[in-house]
Coordinates of N, CA and C in Angstrom, one line a residue:
X161 N 16.3 16.7 36.4 CA 17.1 15.4 36.6 C 18.0 15.8 35.3
X162 N 19.4 15.3 36.0 CA 20.6 15.3 34.9 C 20.5 15.1 33.7
X163 N 20.9 15.9 32.9 CA 20.9 15.4 31.2 C 21.3 14.0 30.9
X164 N 22.4 13.9 31.5 CA 23.0 12.7 31.1 C 22.1 11.3 31.1
X165 N 21.4 11.4 32.4 CA 20.4 10.3 32.7 C 19.2 10.6 31.8
X166 N 18.7 11.7 31.2 CA 17.7 11.8 30.1 C 18.4 11.3 28.9
X167 N 19.6 11.4 28.6 CA 20.1 10.8 27.3 C 20.3 9.7 27.5
X168 N 20.6 8.8 28.3 CA 20.9 7.2 28.6 C 19.5 6.9 28.5
X169 N 18.5 7.4 29.1 CA 16.9 6.8 28.9 C 16.6 6.4 27.8
X170 N 16.9 6.9 26.7 CA 16.5 7.1 25.3 C 17.2 5.7 24.9
X171 N 17.9 5.2 25.0 CA 18.7 4.1 24.7 C 18.6 2.6 25.7
X172 N 17.8 2.7 26.9 CA 17.7 1.9 27.9 C 16.7 1.0 27.1
X173 N 17.1 -0.2 27.5 CA 16.2 -1.8 27.2 C 15.5 -1.9 28.2
X174 N 14.5 -2.2 28.1 CA 13.7 -2.9 29.3 C 13.4 -4.2 29.1
X175 N 14.5 -5.0 29.1 CA 14.1 -6.6 29.0 C 15.8 -7.2 29.7
X176 N 15.9 -8.3 29.5 CA 17.0 -9.1 29.9 C 18.2 -8.4 28.8
X177 N 19.4 -8.5 29.2 CA 20.5 -7.8 28.1 C 20.5 -9.1 27.2
X178 N 21.3 -8.6 26.1 CA 21.8 -9.5 25.1 C 22.6 -10.5 25.5
X179 N 22.6 -12.1 24.7 CA 23.1 -12.8 25.4 C 24.8 -12.7 25.0
X180 N 25.1 -12.0 24.1 CA 26.5 -12.0 23.5 C 26.8 -10.6 23.4
X181 N 28.0 -10.5 23.7 CA 28.8 -8.9 23.0 C 28.4 -8.4 21.9
X182 N 28.4 -9.6 21.0 CA 28.0 -9.0 19.2 C 26.7 -8.6 19.4
X183 N 25.7 -9.4 20.0 CA 24.4 -9.1 19.8 C 23.9 -7.6 20.5
X184 N 24.5 -7.4 22.2 CA 24.4 -6.3 22.8 C 25.0 -5.1 21.4
X185 N 26.1 -5.3 21.0 CA 26.5 -4.0 20.2 C 25.6 -3.9 18.9
X186 N 24.7 -5.0 18.4 CA 23.9 -4.7 17.4 C 22.8 -4.1 17.8
X187 N 22.3 -4.5 19.0 CA 21.1 -4.0 19.7 C 21.3 -2.2 19.8
X188 N 22.6 -2.0 20.4 CA 22.8 -0.4 20.4 C 23.2 0.0 19.3
X189 N 23.6 -0.5 18.1 CA 23.4 0.1 17.1 C 22.4 0.4 16.5
X190 N 21.5 -0.3 16.5 CA 19.8 -0.2 16.3 C 19.3 1.1 17.1
X191 N 19.5 0.8 18.3 CA 18.7 2.2 19.1 C 19.4 3.6 18.9
X192 N 20.8 3.4 18.4 CA 21.6 4.8 18.2 C 21.1 5.1 16.9
X193 N 20.6 4.1 15.7 CA 20.2 4.7 14.6 C 18.7 5.3 14.8
X194 N 18.0 4.5 15.2 CA 16.6 4.9 15.7 C 16.7 6.2 16.4
X195 N 17.5 6.6 17.2 CA 17.9 8.3 17.8 C 18.4 9.0 16.9
X196 N 19.2 8.6 16.0 CA 19.9 9.5 15.0 C 18.8 9.9 14.1
X197 N 17.8 8.9 13.6 CA 16.7 9.1 12.7 C 15.7 10.1 13.3
X198 N 15.4 10.2 14.5 CA 14.4 10.8 15.1 C 15.0 12.3 15.1
X199 N 16.2 12.6 15.4 CA 17.1 13.5 15.4 C 16.9 14.5 14.0
X200 N 17.0 13.7 13.0 CA 17.1 14.0 11.5 C 15.9 14.4 11.2
X201 N 15.1 13.7 11.7 CA 13.8 14.1 11.1 C 13.1 15.5 12.0
X202 N 13.5 15.3 13.0 CA 13.0 17.0 13.9 C 14.3 18.0 12.9
X203 N 15.5 17.7 12.6 CA 16.2 18.7 11.9 C 15.5 19.2 10.5
X204 N 15.1 18.1 9.9 CA 14.3 18.4 8.7 C 13.1 19.3 8.9
X205 N 12.6 18.9 10.0 CA 11.1 19.4 10.2 C 11.5 21.2 10.3
X206 N 12.4 21.1 11.2 CA 12.6 22.7 11.6 C 13.1 23.4 10.3
X207 N 14.2 23.0 9.6 CA 14.4 23.3 8.3 C 13.3 23.5 7.4
X208 N 12.1 22.8 7.5 CA 10.9 23.4 6.6 C 10.4 24.4 7.2
X209 N 10.7 24.8 8.2 CA 10.0 26.2 8.8 C 8.5 25.6 9.3
X210 N 7.9 24.5 9.2 CA 6.6 24.2 9.5 C 6.7 23.2 11.2
X211 N 5.4 23.7 11.4 CA 5.0 23.0 13.1 C 5.0 21.5 12.7
X212 N 5.1 20.7 13.7 CA 5.1 19.3 13.7 C 3.8 19.0 12.9
X213 N 2.7 19.1 13.0 CA 1.3 18.7 12.1 C 1.5 19.2 11.0
X214 N 1.9 20.5 10.7 CA 2.2 20.9 9.3 C 3.0 20.0 8.6
X215 N 4.5 19.8 9.1 CA 5.2 18.8 8.3 C 4.5 17.7 8.3
X216 N 4.0 16.7 9.2 CA 3.4 15.5 8.9 C 2.3 15.6 8.0
X217 N 1.4 16.9 8.0 CA 0.4 16.6 6.8 C 0.9 16.9 5.5
X218 N 2.2 17.5 5.4 CA 2.6 17.7 4.0 C 3.4 16.3 3.7
X219 N 4.2 15.8 4.5 CA 4.5 14.4 4.4 C 3.7 13.5 3.9
X220 N 2.7 13.5 4.7 CA 1.4 12.6 4.3 C 0.6 13.0 3.0
X221 N 0.6 14.3 2.4 CA 0.1 14.6 1.5 C 0.8 13.9 0.1
X222 N 2.1 14.5 0.3 CA 3.1 14.0 -0.5 C 3.3 12.5 -0.8
X223 N 3.1 11.8 0.1 CA 3.0 10.2 -0.1 C 1.7 9.9 -0.8
X224 N 0.6 10.5 -0.3 CA -0.6 10.1 -0.9 C -0.4 10.5 -2.6
X225 N 0.1 11.6 -2.7 CA 0.2 12.2 -4.1 C 1.3 11.1 -5.1
X226 N 2.1 10.4 -4.4 CA 3.1 9.3 -5.2 C 2.1 8.2 -5.1
X227 N 1.4 7.9 -4.4 CA 0.5 6.8 -4.7 C -0.9 6.8 -5.2
X228 N -0.8 8.1 -5.8 CA -2.1 8.6 -6.7 C -3.4 8.2 -5.8
X229 N -3.5 8.6 -4.9 CA -4.7 8.7 -3.7 C -5.3 10.2 -3.6
X230 N -6.6 10.1 -3.7 CA -7.1 11.5 -3.4 C -7.0 11.5 -1.9
X231 N -6.8 12.9 -1.6 CA -6.6 13.1 0.0 C -7.4 14.5 0.2
X232 N -8.2 14.4 1.5 CA -9.0 15.6 1.8 C -8.9 15.9 3.1
X233 N -9.5 16.7 3.5 CA -9.4 17.2 4.9 C -9.8 16.3 5.9
X234 N -10.6 15.6 5.8 CA -11.1 14.3 6.5 C -9.7 13.4 7.0
X235 N -9.1 13.1 5.8 CA -7.7 12.2 5.9 C -6.8 12.7 6.9
X236 N -6.5 13.9 6.7 CA -6.0 14.8 7.7 C -6.1 14.5 9.2
X237 N -7.7 14.8 9.3 CA -8.1 14.2 10.9 C -7.6 13.2 11.2
X238 N -7.9 12.2 10.5 CA -7.5 11.0 10.7 C -6.0 10.7 11.2
X239 N -5.3 10.7 10.2 CA -3.9 10.7 10.2 C -3.4 11.7 11.3
X240 N -3.7 12.8 11.6 CA -3.0 13.6 12.5 C -3.7 13.3 13.7
X241 N -4.7 12.9 13.8 CA -5.4 12.7 15.4 C -5.8 14.0 16.0
X242 N -6.2 14.9 15.2 CA -6.6 16.3 15.6 C -7.9 16.6 14.8
X243 N -8.4 17.7 15.5 CA -10.1 18.0 15.4 C -10.0 18.8 13.9
X244 N -11.2 18.6 13.3 CA -11.8 19.3 12.5 C -11.4 20.6 12.4
X245 N -11.4 21.6 13.2 CA -11.2 22.9 13.4 C -9.7 23.0 13.1
X246 N -8.9 22.1 13.9 CA -7.2 22.2 13.8 C -7.1 22.0 12.3
X247 N -7.7 21.0 11.8 CA -7.3 20.7 10.6 C -7.6 21.9 9.5
X248 N -8.7 22.5 9.5 CA -9.3 23.6 8.7 C -8.0 24.7 8.9
X249 N -7.4 25.0 10.1 CA -6.6 26.2 10.3 C -5.1 26.0 9.6
X250 N -4.9 24.7 10.0 CA -3.6 23.9 9.3 C -3.6 24.2 7.9
X251 N -4.7 23.8 7.5 CA -5.0 23.7 5.7 C -5.0 25.1 5.2
X252 N -5.5 25.8 6.0 CA -5.4 27.5 5.9 C -4.1 28.1 5.8
X253 N -3.5 27.7 6.8 CA -1.9 28.1 6.7 C -0.9 27.3 5.7
X254 N -1.0 26.2 5.7 CA -0.3 25.7 4.5 C -0.6 26.1 3.1
X255 N -1.8 26.5 3.1 CA -2.3 27.2 1.7 C -1.6 28.7 1.6
X256 N -1.8 29.5 2.8 CA -1.2 30.7 3.1 C 0.3 30.6 2.4
X257 N 1.0 29.7 2.9 CA 2.3 29.8 2.7 C 2.8 29.2 1.4
X258 N 1.7 28.8 0.7 CA 2.1 28.0 -0.7 C 2.5 26.4 -0.6
X259 N 2.5 25.8 0.5 CA 2.9 24.4 0.6 C 1.5 23.7 0.0
X260 N 0.6 23.6 0.0 CA -0.7 23.0 -0.4 C -1.6 23.7 -1.3
X261 N -2.5 23.3 -2.1 CA -3.6 24.1 -2.8 C -4.9 22.7 -2.9
X262 N -5.9 23.9 -2.6 CA -7.1 23.1 -2.4 C -7.9 22.7 -3.8
X263 N -8.2 21.8 -4.3 CA -8.6 21.1 -5.7 C -10.0 20.9 -5.4
X264 N -11.1 21.0 -6.5 CA -12.3 20.7 -6.3 C -12.3 19.1 -6.5
X265 N -13.3 18.5 -5.7 CA -13.1 16.9 -5.9 C -14.0 16.8 -7.2
X266 N -13.5 15.7 -8.1 CA -14.1 15.4 -9.5 C -15.3 15.1 -9.3
X267 N -15.9 14.0 -8.5 CA -17.3 13.8 -8.5 C -18.1 14.3 -7.3
X268 N -17.7 14.9 -6.4 CA -18.5 15.7 -5.2 C -18.4 17.1 -5.3
X269 N -19.3 17.7 -5.6 CA -18.9 19.2 -5.9 C -18.8 20.0 -4.5
X270 N -19.4 19.2 -3.5 CA -19.4 20.0 -2.1 C -18.0 19.7 -1.4
X271 N -17.0 18.5 -1.8 CA -15.7 18.2 -1.3 C -14.6 19.0 -2.2
X272 N -13.5 18.8 -1.1 CA -12.2 19.3 -1.9 C -11.3 18.4 -1.9
X273 N -10.3 18.4 -2.6 CA -9.0 17.7 -2.4 C -7.8 18.5 -1.9
X274 N -6.7 17.9 -1.3 CA -5.7 18.7 -1.2 C -4.4 18.1 -2.0
X275 N -3.5 19.2 -2.2 CA -2.5 18.7 -3.2 C -1.4 19.8 -2.7
X276 N -0.1 18.9 -2.3 CA 1.0 19.6 -1.9 C 1.4 20.1 -3.2
X277 N 2.1 21.4 -3.1 CA 2.7 22.3 -4.3 C 4.0 21.6 -4.6
X278 N 4.5 21.9 -5.7 CA 5.9 21.7 -6.2 C 6.8 22.3 -5.0
X279 N 6.5 23.3 -4.6 CA 7.6 24.3 -3.6 C 7.5 23.3 -2.4
X280 N 6.4 22.6 -1.8 CA 6.5 22.1 -0.7 C 7.1 20.8 -0.8
X281 N 7.2 20.2 -1.9 CA 7.8 18.8 -2.2 C 9.2 19.3 -2.4
X282 N 9.7 20.1 -2.9 CA 11.1 20.3 -3.2 C 11.4 20.7 -1.6
X283 N 11.0 21.4 -0.6 CA 11.2 21.7 0.4 C 11.4 20.6 1.4
X284 N 10.8 19.7 1.3 CA 10.8 18.3 2.1 C 12.0 17.3 1.5
X285 N 11.6 17.0 0.4 CA 12.7 16.5 -0.2 C 14.3 17.0 -0.3
X286 N 14.3 18.4 -0.4 CA 15.7 18.7 -0.3 C 16.3 18.5 1.3
X287 N 15.4 18.5 2.2 CA 15.7 18.7 3.5 C 16.2 17.1 4.1
X288 N 15.4 16.0 3.4 CA 15.7 14.9 3.8 C 16.9 14.2 2.9
X289 N 17.2 14.7 1.6 CA 18.3 14.3 0.6 C 19.5 13.7 1.2
X290 N 19.9 14.8 2.2 CA 21.6 14.0 2.8 C 21.2 12.8 3.5
X291 N 20.1 12.8 4.3 CA 19.6 11.6 5.0 C 19.6 10.4 4.5
X292 N 18.6 10.3 3.2 CA 18.7 9.3 2.5 C 19.8 8.9 1.6
X293 N 20.6 9.9 1.5 CA 21.7 9.6 0.6 C 22.8 9.0 1.7
X294 N 22.8 9.3 2.8 CA 23.7 8.5 3.7 C 23.4 7.3 3.7
X295 N 22.1 7.1 4.1 CA 21.6 5.4 3.9 C 22.0 4.8 2.8
X296 N 21.9 5.0 1.8 CA 21.9 4.5 0.6 C 23.5 4.3 0.3
X297 N 24.3 5.4 0.6 CA 25.5 5.1 0.4 C 26.2 4.1 1.2
X298 N 25.7 3.9 2.4 CA 26.4 2.9 3.4 C 26.0 1.7 2.9
X299 N 24.7 1.5 2.5 CA 23.8 0.1 2.2 C 24.6 -0.5 0.9
X300 N 25.1 0.4 -0.2 CA 25.7 0.6 -1.6 C 26.9 -0.2 -1.0
X301 N 27.6 0.2 -0.1 CA 29.0 -0.1 0.1 C 29.2 -1.5 0.7
X302 N 28.0 -2.2 1.1 CA 28.0 -3.5 1.7 C 28.2 -4.5 0.5
X303 N 28.7 -5.6 0.8 CA 28.7 -6.8 -0.1 C 27.6 -7.5 0.1
X304 N 26.9 -8.1 -1.2 CA 25.6 -8.4 -1.2 C 25.1 -9.4 0.0
X305 N 26.2 -10.3 0.5 CA 25.6 -11.3 1.7 C 25.5 -10.5 2.7
X306 N 26.3 -9.4 3.2 CA 26.1 -8.3 4.5 C 24.6 -7.4 4.1
X307 N 24.4 -7.1 3.0 CA 23.4 -6.3 2.5 C 22.0 -7.3 3.0
X308 N 22.1 -8.3 2.3 CA 21.0 -9.5 2.5 C 20.5 -10.0 4.2
X309 N 21.9 -9.7 4.8 CA 21.7 -10.1 6.2 C 21.2 -8.9 6.8
X310 N 21.5 -7.8 6.7 CA 21.1 -6.3 7.3 C 19.5 -6.4 7.2
X311 N 19.0 -6.5 5.8 CA 17.5 -6.6 5.4 C 16.9 -7.7 5.9
X312 N 17.2 -8.6 6.1 CA 16.6 -10.0 6.7 C 16.4 -9.5 8.0
X313 N 17.6 -9.2 8.7 CA 17.5 -9.0 10.2 C 16.3 -7.7 10.7
X314 N 16.7 -6.6 9.8 CA 15.7 -5.3 10.1 C 14.3 -6.1 9.9
X315 N 14.0 -6.9 9.0 CA 12.6 -7.0 8.3 C 12.2 -7.9 9.4
X316 N 12.9 -8.9 9.9 CA 12.4 -9.9 11.0 C 12.2 -8.9 12.3
X317 N 13.0 -8.1 12.8 CA 12.4 -7.1 13.7 C 11.3 -6.3 13.4
X318 N 11.0 -5.9 12.4 CA 10.1 -4.9 12.1 C 8.7 -5.9 12.0
X319 N 8.7 -6.9 11.3 CA 7.6 -7.9 11.5 C 7.2 -8.6 12.8
X320 N 8.2 -8.9 13.5 CA 7.9 -9.4 15.2 C 6.9 -8.1 15.8
X321 N 7.7 -6.8 15.6 CA 7.0 -5.6 16.2 C 5.5 -5.6 15.8
X322 N 5.5 -5.5 14.5 CA 4.1 -5.5 13.7 C 2.9 -6.4 14.2
X323 N 3.6 -7.6 14.6 CA 2.8 -8.8 14.8 C 2.2 -8.7 16.3
X324 N 3.0 -8.0 17.0 CA 2.6 -7.7 18.3 C 3.4 -8.4 19.5
X325 N 4.9 -8.4 19.0 CA 5.7 -9.5 19.8 C 5.3 -10.8 19.8
X326 N 5.0 -11.4 18.8 CA 4.8 -12.8 18.7 C 6.1 -13.3 18.4
X327 N 6.4 -14.6 18.7 CA 7.5 -15.4 18.3 C 7.6 -16.3 17.4

């Protein structure tokens, strides 16, 4: 398939065209942002040197740590949607390269918890830093009314998608 068709497929909407030129531009901007974010996440993942599952596991463990949630291998099975054996191999590799550590569960001697290391946190956070800074810089450059409009609009789209397309 020609590459230009594949590139265009990523931004095609399978619905009626927006009613106004301004709405069409807003939709295209949102789709371009979504694609740029996906490209940036893949760039960050490659820069980290981790496989997709390893990368998502470390990100999940970092988020759990920020929220003070205990996380073990079973959580990764659910989160990543892969088998127990695959998670065991993934944990072994991440431990071997120094991105996670296993720690005893405080109340269950048979269980272990997983913690991302400071090195893993630095690797992921350093890779995301420029992406997040660009977003913050652009939003900070907006006046209050425009920033509120962007937030309200994006929240409305997100809420509608999360509710299953209800109107």
